[in-house]
Backbone as numpy.savetxt, mean C-alpha at the origin, in Angstrom:
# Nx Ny Nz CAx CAy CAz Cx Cy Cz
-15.40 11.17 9.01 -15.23 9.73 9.08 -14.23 9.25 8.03
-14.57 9.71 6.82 -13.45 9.72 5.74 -11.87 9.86 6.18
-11.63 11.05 6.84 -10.07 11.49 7.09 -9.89 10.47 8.27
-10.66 10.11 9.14 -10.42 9.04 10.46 -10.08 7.88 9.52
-10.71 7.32 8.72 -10.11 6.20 8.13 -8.80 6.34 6.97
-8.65 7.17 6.38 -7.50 7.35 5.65 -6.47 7.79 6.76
-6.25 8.60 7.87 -5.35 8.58 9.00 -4.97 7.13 9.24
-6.16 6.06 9.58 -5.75 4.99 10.36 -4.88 3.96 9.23
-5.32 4.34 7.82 -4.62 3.61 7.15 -3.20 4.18 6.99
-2.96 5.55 7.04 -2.07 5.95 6.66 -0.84 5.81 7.82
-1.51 5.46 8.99 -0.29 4.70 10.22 -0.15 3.36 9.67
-0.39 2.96 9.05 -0.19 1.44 8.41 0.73 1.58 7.11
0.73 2.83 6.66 0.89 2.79 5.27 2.59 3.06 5.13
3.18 2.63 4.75 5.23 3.44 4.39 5.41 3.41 3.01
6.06 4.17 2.81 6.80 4.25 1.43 8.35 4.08 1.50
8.37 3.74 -0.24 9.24 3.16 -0.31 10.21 3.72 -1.31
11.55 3.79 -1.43 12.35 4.49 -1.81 13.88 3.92 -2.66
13.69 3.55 -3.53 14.87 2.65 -4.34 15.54 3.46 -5.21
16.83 2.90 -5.67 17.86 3.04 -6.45 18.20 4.50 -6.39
18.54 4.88 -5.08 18.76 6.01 -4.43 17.82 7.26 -4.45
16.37 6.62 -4.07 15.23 7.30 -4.04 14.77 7.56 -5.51
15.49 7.48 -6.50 15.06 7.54 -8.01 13.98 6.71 -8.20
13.12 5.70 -7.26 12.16 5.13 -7.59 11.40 4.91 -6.46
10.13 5.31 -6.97 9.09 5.44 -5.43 8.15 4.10 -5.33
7.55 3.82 -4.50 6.42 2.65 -4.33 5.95 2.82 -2.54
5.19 2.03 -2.46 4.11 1.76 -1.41 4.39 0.52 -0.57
3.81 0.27 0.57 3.78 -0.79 1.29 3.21 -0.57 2.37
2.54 -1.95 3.12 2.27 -1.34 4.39 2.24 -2.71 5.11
2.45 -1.63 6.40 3.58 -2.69 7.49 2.22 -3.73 8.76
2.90 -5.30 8.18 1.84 -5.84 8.49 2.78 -6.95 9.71
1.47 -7.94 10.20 2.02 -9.07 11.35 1.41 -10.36 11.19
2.03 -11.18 11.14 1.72 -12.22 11.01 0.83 -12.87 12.43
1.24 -12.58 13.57 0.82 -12.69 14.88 2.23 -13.16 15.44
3.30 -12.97 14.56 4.54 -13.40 15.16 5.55 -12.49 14.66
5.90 -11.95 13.76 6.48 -11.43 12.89 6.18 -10.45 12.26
6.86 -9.68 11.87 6.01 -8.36 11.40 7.03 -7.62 10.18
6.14 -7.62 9.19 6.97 -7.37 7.66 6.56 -5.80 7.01
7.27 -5.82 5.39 6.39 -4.86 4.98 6.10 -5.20 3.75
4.91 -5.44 3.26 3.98 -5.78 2.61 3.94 -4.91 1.19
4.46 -5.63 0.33 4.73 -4.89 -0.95 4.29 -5.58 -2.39
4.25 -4.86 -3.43 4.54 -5.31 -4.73 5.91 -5.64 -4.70
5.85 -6.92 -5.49 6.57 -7.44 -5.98 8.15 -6.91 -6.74
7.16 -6.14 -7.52 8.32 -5.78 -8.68 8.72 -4.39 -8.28
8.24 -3.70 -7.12 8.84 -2.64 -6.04 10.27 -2.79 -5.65
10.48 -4.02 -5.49 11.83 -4.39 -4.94 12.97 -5.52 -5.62
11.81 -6.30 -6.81 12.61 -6.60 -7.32 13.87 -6.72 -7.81
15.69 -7.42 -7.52 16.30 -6.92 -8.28 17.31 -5.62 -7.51
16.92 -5.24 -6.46 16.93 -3.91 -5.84 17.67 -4.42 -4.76
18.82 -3.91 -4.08 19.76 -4.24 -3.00 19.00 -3.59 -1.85
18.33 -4.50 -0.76 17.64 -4.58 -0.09 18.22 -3.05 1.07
19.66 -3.35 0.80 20.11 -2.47 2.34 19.90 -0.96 1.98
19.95 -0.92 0.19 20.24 0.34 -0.08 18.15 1.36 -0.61
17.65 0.72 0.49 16.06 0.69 0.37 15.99 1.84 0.90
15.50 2.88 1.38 14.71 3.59 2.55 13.47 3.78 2.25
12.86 3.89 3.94 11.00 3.90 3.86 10.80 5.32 4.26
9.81 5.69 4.09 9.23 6.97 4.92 8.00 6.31 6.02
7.76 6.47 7.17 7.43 6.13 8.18 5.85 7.06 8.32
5.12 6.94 8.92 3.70 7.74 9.08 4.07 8.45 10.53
4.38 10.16 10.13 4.63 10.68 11.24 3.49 10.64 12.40
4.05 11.13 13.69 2.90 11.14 14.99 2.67 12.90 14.89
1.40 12.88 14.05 0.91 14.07 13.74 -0.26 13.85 12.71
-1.30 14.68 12.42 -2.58 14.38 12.02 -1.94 14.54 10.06
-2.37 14.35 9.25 -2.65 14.41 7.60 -3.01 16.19 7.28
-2.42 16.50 6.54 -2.85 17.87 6.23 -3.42 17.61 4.64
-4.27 18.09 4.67 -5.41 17.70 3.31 -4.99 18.68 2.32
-3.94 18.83 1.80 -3.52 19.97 0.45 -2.70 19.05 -0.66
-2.51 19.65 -1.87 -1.85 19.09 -2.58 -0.05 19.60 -2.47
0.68 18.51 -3.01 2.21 18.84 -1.99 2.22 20.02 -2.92
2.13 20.43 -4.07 2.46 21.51 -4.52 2.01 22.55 -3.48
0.86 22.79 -3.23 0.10 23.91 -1.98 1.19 24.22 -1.02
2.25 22.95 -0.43 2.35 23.21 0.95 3.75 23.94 1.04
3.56 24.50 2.22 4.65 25.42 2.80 5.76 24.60 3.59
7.18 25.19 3.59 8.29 24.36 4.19 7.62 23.80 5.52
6.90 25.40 6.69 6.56 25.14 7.40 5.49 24.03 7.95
4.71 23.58 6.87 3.66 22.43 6.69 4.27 20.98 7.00
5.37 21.28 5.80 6.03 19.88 5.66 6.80 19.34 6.92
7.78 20.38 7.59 8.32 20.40 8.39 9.91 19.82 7.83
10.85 18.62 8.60 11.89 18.23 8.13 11.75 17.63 7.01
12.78 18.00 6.25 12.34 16.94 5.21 13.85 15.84 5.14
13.61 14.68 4.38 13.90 13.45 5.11 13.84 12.67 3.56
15.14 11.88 3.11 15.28 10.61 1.98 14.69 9.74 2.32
14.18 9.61 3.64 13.72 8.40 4.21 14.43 7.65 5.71
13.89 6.66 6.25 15.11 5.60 7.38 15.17 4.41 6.61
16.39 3.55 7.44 16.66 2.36 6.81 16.16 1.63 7.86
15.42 0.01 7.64 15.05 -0.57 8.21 15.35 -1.87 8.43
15.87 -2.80 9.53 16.48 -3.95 9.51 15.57 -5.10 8.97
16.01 -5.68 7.64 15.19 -6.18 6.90 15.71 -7.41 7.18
15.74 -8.62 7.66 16.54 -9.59 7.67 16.06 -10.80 6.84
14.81 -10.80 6.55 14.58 -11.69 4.87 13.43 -11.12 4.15
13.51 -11.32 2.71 12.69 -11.15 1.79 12.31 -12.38 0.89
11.01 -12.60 1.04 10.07 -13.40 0.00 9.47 -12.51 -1.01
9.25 -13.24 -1.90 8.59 -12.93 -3.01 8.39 -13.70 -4.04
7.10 -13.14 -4.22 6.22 -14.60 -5.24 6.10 -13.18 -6.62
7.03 -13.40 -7.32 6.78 -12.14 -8.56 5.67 -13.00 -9.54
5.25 -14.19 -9.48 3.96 -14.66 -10.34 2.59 -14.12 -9.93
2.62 -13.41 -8.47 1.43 -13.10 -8.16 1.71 -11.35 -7.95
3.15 -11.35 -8.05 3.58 -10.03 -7.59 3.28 -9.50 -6.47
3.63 -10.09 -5.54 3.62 -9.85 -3.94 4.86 -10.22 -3.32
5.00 -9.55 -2.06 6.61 -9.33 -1.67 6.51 -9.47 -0.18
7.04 -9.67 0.65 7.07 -9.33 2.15 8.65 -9.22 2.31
8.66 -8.00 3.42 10.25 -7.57 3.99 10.51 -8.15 5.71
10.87 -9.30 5.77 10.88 -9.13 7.68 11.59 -8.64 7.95
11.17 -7.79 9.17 11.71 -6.94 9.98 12.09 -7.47 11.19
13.45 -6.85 11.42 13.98 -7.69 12.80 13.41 -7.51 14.10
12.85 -8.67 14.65 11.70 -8.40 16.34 12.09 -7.43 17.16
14.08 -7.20 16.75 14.22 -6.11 18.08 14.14 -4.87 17.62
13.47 -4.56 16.66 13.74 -3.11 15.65 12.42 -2.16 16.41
12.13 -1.36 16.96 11.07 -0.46 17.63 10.73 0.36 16.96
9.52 0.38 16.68 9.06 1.48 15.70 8.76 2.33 16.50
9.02 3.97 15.52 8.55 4.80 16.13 7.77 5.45 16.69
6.92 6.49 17.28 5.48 6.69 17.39 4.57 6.84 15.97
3.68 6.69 15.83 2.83 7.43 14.47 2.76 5.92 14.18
3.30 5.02 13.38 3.30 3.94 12.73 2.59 2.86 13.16
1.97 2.34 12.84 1.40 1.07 13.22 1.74 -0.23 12.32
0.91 -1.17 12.97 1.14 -2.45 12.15 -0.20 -3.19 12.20
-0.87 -3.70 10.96 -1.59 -4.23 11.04 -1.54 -5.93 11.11
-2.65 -7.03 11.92 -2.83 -7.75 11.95 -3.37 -8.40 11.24
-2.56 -9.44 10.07 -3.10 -9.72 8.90 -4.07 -10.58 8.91
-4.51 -11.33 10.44 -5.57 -11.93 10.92 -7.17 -11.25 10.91
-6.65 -9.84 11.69 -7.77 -8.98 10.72 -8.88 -9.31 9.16
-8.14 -9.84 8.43 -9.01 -9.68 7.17 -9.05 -11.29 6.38
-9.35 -12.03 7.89 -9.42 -13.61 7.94 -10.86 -13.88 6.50
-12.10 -12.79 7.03 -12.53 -13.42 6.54 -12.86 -13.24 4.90
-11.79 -12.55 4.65 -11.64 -12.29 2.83 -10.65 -13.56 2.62
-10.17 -14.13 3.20 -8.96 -15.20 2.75 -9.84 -16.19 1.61
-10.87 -16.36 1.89 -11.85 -17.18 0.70 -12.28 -16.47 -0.52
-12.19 -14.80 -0.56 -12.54 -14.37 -1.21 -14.18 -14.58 -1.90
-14.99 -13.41 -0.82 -16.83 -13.64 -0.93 -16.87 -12.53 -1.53
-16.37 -12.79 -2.79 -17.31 -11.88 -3.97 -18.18 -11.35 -3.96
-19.67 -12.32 -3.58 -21.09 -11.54 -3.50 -20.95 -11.04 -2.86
-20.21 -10.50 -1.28 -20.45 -9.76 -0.57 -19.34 -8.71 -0.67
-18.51 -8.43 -1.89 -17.98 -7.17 -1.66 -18.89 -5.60 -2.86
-19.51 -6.69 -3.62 -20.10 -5.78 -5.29 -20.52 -4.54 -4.38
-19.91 -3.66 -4.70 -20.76 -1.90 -4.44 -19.97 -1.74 -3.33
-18.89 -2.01 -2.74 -18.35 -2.06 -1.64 -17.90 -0.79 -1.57
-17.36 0.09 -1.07 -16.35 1.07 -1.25 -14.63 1.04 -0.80
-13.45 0.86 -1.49 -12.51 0.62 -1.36 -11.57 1.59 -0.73
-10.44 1.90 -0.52 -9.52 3.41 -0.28 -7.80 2.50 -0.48
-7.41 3.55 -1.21 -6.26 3.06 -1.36 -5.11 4.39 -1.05
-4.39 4.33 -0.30 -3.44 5.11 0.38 -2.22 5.21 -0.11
-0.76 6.08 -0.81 0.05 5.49 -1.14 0.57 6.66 -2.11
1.95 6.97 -2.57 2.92 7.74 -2.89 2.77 8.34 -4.29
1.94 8.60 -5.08 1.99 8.63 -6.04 2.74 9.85 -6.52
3.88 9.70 -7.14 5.04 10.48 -7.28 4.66 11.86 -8.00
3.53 11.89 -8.68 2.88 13.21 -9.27 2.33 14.02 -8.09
2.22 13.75 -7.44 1.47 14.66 -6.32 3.31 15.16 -5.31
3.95 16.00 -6.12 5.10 16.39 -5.64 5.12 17.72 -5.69
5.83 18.05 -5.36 6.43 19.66 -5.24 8.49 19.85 -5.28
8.42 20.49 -6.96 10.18 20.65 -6.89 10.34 21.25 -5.86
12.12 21.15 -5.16 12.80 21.45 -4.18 14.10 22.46 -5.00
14.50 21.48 -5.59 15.94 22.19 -6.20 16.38 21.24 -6.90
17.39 21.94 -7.71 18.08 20.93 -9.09 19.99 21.01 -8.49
20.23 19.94 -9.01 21.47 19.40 -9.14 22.03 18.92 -9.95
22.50 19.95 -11.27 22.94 18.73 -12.56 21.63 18.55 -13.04
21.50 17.24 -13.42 20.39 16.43 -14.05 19.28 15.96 -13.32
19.19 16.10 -11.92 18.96 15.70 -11.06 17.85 16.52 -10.10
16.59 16.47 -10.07 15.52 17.36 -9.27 15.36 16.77 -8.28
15.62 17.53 -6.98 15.09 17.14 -5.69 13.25 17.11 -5.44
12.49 16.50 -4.89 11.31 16.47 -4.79 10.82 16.53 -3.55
9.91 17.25 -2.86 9.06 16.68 -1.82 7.76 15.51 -2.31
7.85 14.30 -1.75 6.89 13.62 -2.41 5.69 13.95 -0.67
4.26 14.01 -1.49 3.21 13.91 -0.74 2.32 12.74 -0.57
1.57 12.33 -0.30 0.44 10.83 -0.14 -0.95 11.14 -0.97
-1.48 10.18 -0.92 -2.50 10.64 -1.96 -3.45 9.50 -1.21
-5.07 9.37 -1.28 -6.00 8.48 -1.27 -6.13 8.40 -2.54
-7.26 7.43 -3.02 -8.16 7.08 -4.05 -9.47 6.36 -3.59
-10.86 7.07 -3.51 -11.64 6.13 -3.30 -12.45 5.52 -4.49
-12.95 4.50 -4.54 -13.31 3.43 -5.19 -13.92 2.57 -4.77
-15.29 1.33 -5.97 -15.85 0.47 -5.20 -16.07 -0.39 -5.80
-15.90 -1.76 -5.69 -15.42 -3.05 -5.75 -16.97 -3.22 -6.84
-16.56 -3.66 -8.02 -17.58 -4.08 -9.16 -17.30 -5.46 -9.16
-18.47 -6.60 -9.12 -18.71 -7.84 -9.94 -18.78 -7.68 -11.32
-19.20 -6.59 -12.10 -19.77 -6.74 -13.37 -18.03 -6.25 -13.86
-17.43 -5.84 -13.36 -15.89 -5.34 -14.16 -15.08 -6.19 -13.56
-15.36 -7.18 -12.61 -14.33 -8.42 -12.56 -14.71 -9.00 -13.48
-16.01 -9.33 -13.92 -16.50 -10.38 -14.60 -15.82 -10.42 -16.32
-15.88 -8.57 -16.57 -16.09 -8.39 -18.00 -14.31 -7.69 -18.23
-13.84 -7.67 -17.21 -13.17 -6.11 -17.92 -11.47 -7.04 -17.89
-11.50 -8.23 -17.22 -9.66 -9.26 -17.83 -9.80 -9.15 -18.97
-10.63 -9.30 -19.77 -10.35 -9.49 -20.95 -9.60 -8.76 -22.23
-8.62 -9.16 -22.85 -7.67 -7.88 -23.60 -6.80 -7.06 -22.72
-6.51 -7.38 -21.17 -5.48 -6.78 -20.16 -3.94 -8.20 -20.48
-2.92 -7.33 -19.74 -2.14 -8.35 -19.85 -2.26 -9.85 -18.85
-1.26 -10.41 -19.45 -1.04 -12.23 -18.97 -0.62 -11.87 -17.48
-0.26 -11.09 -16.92 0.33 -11.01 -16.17 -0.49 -10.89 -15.15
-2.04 -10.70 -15.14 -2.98 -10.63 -14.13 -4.31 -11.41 -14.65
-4.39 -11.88 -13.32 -5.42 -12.93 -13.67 -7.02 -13.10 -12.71
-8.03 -13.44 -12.98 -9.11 -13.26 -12.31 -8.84 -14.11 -10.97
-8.22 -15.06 -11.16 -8.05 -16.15 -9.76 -7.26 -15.56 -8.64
-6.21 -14.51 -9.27 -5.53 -13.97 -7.93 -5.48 -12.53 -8.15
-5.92 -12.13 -8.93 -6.37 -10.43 -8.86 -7.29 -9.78 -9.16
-8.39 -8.68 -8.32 -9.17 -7.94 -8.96 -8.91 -6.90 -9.53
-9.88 -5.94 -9.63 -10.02 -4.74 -10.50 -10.71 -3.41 -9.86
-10.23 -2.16 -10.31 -10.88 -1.66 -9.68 -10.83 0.06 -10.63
-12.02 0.54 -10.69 -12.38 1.48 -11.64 -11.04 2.74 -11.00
-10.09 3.46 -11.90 -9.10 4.12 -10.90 -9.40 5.32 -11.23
-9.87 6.49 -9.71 -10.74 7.68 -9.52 -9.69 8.78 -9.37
-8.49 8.43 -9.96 -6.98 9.04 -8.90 -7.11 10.86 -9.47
-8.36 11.11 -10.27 -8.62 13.17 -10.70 -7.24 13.82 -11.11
-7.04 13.05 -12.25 -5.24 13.30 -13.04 -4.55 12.87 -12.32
-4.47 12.82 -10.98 -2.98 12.35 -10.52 -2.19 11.06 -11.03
-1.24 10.56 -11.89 -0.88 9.94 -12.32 -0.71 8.82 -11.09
-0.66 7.23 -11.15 -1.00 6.71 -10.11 0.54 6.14 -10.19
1.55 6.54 -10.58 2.69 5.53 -10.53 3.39 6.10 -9.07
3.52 5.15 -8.59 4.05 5.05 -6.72 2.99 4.84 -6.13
1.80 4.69 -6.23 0.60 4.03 -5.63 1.35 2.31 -5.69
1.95 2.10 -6.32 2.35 0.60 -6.66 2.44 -0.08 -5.45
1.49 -1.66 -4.70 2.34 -2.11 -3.57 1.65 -1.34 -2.15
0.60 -0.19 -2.42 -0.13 -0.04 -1.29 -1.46 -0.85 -1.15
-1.91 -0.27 0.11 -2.69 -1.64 0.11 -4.34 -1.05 0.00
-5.29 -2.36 -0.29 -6.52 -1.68 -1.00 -7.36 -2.01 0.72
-7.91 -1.23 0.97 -8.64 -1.41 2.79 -10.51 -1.42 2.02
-10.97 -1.48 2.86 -13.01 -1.39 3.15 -12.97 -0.74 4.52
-13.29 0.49 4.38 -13.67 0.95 5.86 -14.69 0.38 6.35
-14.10 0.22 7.75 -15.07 -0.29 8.66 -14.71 0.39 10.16
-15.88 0.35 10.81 -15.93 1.16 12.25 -15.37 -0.33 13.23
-14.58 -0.02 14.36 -14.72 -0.89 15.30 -16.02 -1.27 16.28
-17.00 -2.54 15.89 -18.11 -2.86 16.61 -18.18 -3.34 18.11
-19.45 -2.42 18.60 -19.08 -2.69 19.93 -19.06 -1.40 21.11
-18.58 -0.40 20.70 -17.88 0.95 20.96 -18.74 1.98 20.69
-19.24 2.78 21.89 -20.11 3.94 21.79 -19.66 4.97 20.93
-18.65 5.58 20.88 -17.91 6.28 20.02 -17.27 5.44 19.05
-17.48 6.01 17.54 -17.37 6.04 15.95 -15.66 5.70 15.98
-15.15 4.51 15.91 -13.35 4.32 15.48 -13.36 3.40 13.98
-12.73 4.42 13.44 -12.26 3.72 12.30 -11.41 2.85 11.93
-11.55 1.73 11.46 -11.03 -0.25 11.77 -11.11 -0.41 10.44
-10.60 -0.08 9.22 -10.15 -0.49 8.09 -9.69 -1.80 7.49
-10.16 -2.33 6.83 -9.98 -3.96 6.70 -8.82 -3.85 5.42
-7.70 -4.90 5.75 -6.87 -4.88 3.95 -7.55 -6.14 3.56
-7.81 -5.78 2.19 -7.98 -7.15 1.04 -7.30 -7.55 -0.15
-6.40 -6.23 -0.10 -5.31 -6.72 -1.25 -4.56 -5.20 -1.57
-3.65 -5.58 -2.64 -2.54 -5.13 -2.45 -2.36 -4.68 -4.21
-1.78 -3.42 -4.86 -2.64 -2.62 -5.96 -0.80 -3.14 -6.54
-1.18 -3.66 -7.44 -0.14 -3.89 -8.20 -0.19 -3.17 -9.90
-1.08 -2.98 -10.63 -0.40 -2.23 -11.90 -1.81 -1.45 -12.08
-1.37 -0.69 -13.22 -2.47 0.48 -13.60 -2.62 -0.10 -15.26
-4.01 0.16 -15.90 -4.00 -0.06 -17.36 -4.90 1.20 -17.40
-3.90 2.18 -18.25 -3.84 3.40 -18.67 -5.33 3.25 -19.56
-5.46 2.69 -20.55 -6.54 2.61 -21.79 -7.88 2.45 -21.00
-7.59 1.11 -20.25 -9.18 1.16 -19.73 -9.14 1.72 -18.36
-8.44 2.14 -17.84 -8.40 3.19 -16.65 -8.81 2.34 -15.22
-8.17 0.82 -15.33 -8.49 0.44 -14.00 -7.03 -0.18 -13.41
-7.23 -0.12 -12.43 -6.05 -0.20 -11.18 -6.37 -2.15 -10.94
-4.99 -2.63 -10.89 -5.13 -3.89 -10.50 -4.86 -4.34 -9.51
-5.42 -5.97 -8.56 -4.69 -5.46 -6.69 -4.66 -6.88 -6.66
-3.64 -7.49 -6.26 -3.60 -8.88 -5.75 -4.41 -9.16 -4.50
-5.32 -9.63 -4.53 -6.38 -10.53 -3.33 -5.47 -11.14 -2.28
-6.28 -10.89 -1.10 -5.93 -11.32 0.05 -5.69 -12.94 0.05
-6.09 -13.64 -0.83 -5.36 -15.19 -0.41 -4.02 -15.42 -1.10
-3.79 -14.78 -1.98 -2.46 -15.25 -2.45 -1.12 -13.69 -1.35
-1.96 -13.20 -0.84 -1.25 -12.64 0.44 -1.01 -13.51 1.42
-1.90 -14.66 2.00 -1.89 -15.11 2.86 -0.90 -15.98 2.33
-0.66 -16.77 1.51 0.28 -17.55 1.14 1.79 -17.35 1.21
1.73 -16.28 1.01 3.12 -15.69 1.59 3.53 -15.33 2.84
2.51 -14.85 3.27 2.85 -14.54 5.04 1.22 -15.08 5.55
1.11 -16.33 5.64 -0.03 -16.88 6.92 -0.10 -16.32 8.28
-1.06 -16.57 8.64 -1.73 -15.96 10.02 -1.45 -16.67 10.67
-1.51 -16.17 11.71 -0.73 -16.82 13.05 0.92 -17.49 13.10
1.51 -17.19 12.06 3.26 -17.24 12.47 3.02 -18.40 11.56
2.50 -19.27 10.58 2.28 -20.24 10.73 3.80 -20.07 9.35
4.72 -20.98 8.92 5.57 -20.90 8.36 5.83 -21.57 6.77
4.39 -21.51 6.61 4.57 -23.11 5.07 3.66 -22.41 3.92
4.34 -20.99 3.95 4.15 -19.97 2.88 5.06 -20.32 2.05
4.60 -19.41 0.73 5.64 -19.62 -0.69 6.42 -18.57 -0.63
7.80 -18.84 -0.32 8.97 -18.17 -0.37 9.33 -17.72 -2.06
């Protein structure tokens, strides 16, 4: 049930590839009910010449559960800097550190990839605290330590980068207690917290993926895994070892549900 829901997130999930792949991050590709973007940290793209971006896409093929060091050429298969994607505007609110990329309507994605419906996770837009405490979280996303060298060039190491989960579960008592002595830059009103389980893997390129609650699709004799997003993992604090994620309403503010257009650019 575990790998069914990290699969379904991981068709949702792209990475991201800047200043000629020298810098990695996360995103995942969402819809307004009209429009359909990719859903990032902020400071992922900040600053960063949009054209000279590439993503890595969620191939149409199942997750192989090894660490990239483990895997064989034959595992990996092609390997790939990434595609470029027709981005035709970017918002971004860097006070909350959230980003959206639109993507042009006539652009066809390939097989494997999906897009989620940011209507989906309507009913976190209020943010019901009491009902997430003990929750269990999963967060999907690039974390550049989980690599395997390729070859050197000069100064320069080629990498296979691999994907990584993290599971985790949503505390009241460490929203309540644990802002305190973190930086200005995150705040209880538009970001939580979350204890980070990442077993050494250094979490930098997790940046900008998104934080889900598994959930089954209700209704359905057979078990489908329907993953909810509630926010979006913007920084790590090394000392007290928790991962930070911008909440689903100051997501919605940027890209509203249903096409609706009187978001903060």
């Amino acid at each position: 049930m575990k790998l069914a829901t990290i699969e379904k997130i991981a068709s949702y999930t792209v990475g991201i590839a800047v200043e000629k792949n020298t810098g990695a991050g996360t995103g995942t590709f969402i819809t307004d009910g009209v429009d359909r973007y990719v859903l990032t940290a902020a400071h992922n793209i900040q600053d960063v010449d949009i054209k000279g971006v590439r993503f890595w896409l969620s191939p149409n093929k199942g997750i192989i559960e090894k660490a990239a060091q483990d895997t064989t050429t034959k595992e990996v298969g092609r390997l790939t800097v990434g595609v470029s994607l027709p981005i035709v505007e970017t918002r971004i609110d860097p006070k909350r550190d959230i980003a959206v990329l639109r993507i042009d309507n006539s652009f066809v994605l390939p097989e494997g990839p999906e897009v989620y419906h940011l209507g989906r996770s309507f009913e976190f837009s209020h943010w019901p605290e009491e009902q997430l405490d003990g929750i269990s979280t999963l967060m999907f996303g690039f974390p550049v330590a989980n690599s395997r060298p390729l070859h050197t060039v000069g100064n320069n190491t080629f990498c296979f980068l691999g994907a990584a989960n993290m599971l985790s579960r949503y505390s009241i008592r460490i929203n309540a207690d644990k802002f305190k002595g973190l930086s200005n830059s995150v705040s209880p009103d538009t970001d939580f917290l979350l204890e980070y389980t990442g077993e050494d893997i250094d979490p930098h390129g997790f940046s900008g993926c998104g934080v889900w609650i598994p959930t089954d699709t209700q209704g359905r004799r057979v078990w489908t895994s329907d993953p909810v997003l509630i926010g979006v993992s913007n920084q790590y604090f090394r000392r007290s070892n928790l991962i930070s994620a911008t909440k689903l309403p100051a997501i919605v503010t940027i890209t509203p549900p249903d096409g609706d257009k009187n978001g903060t650019d």
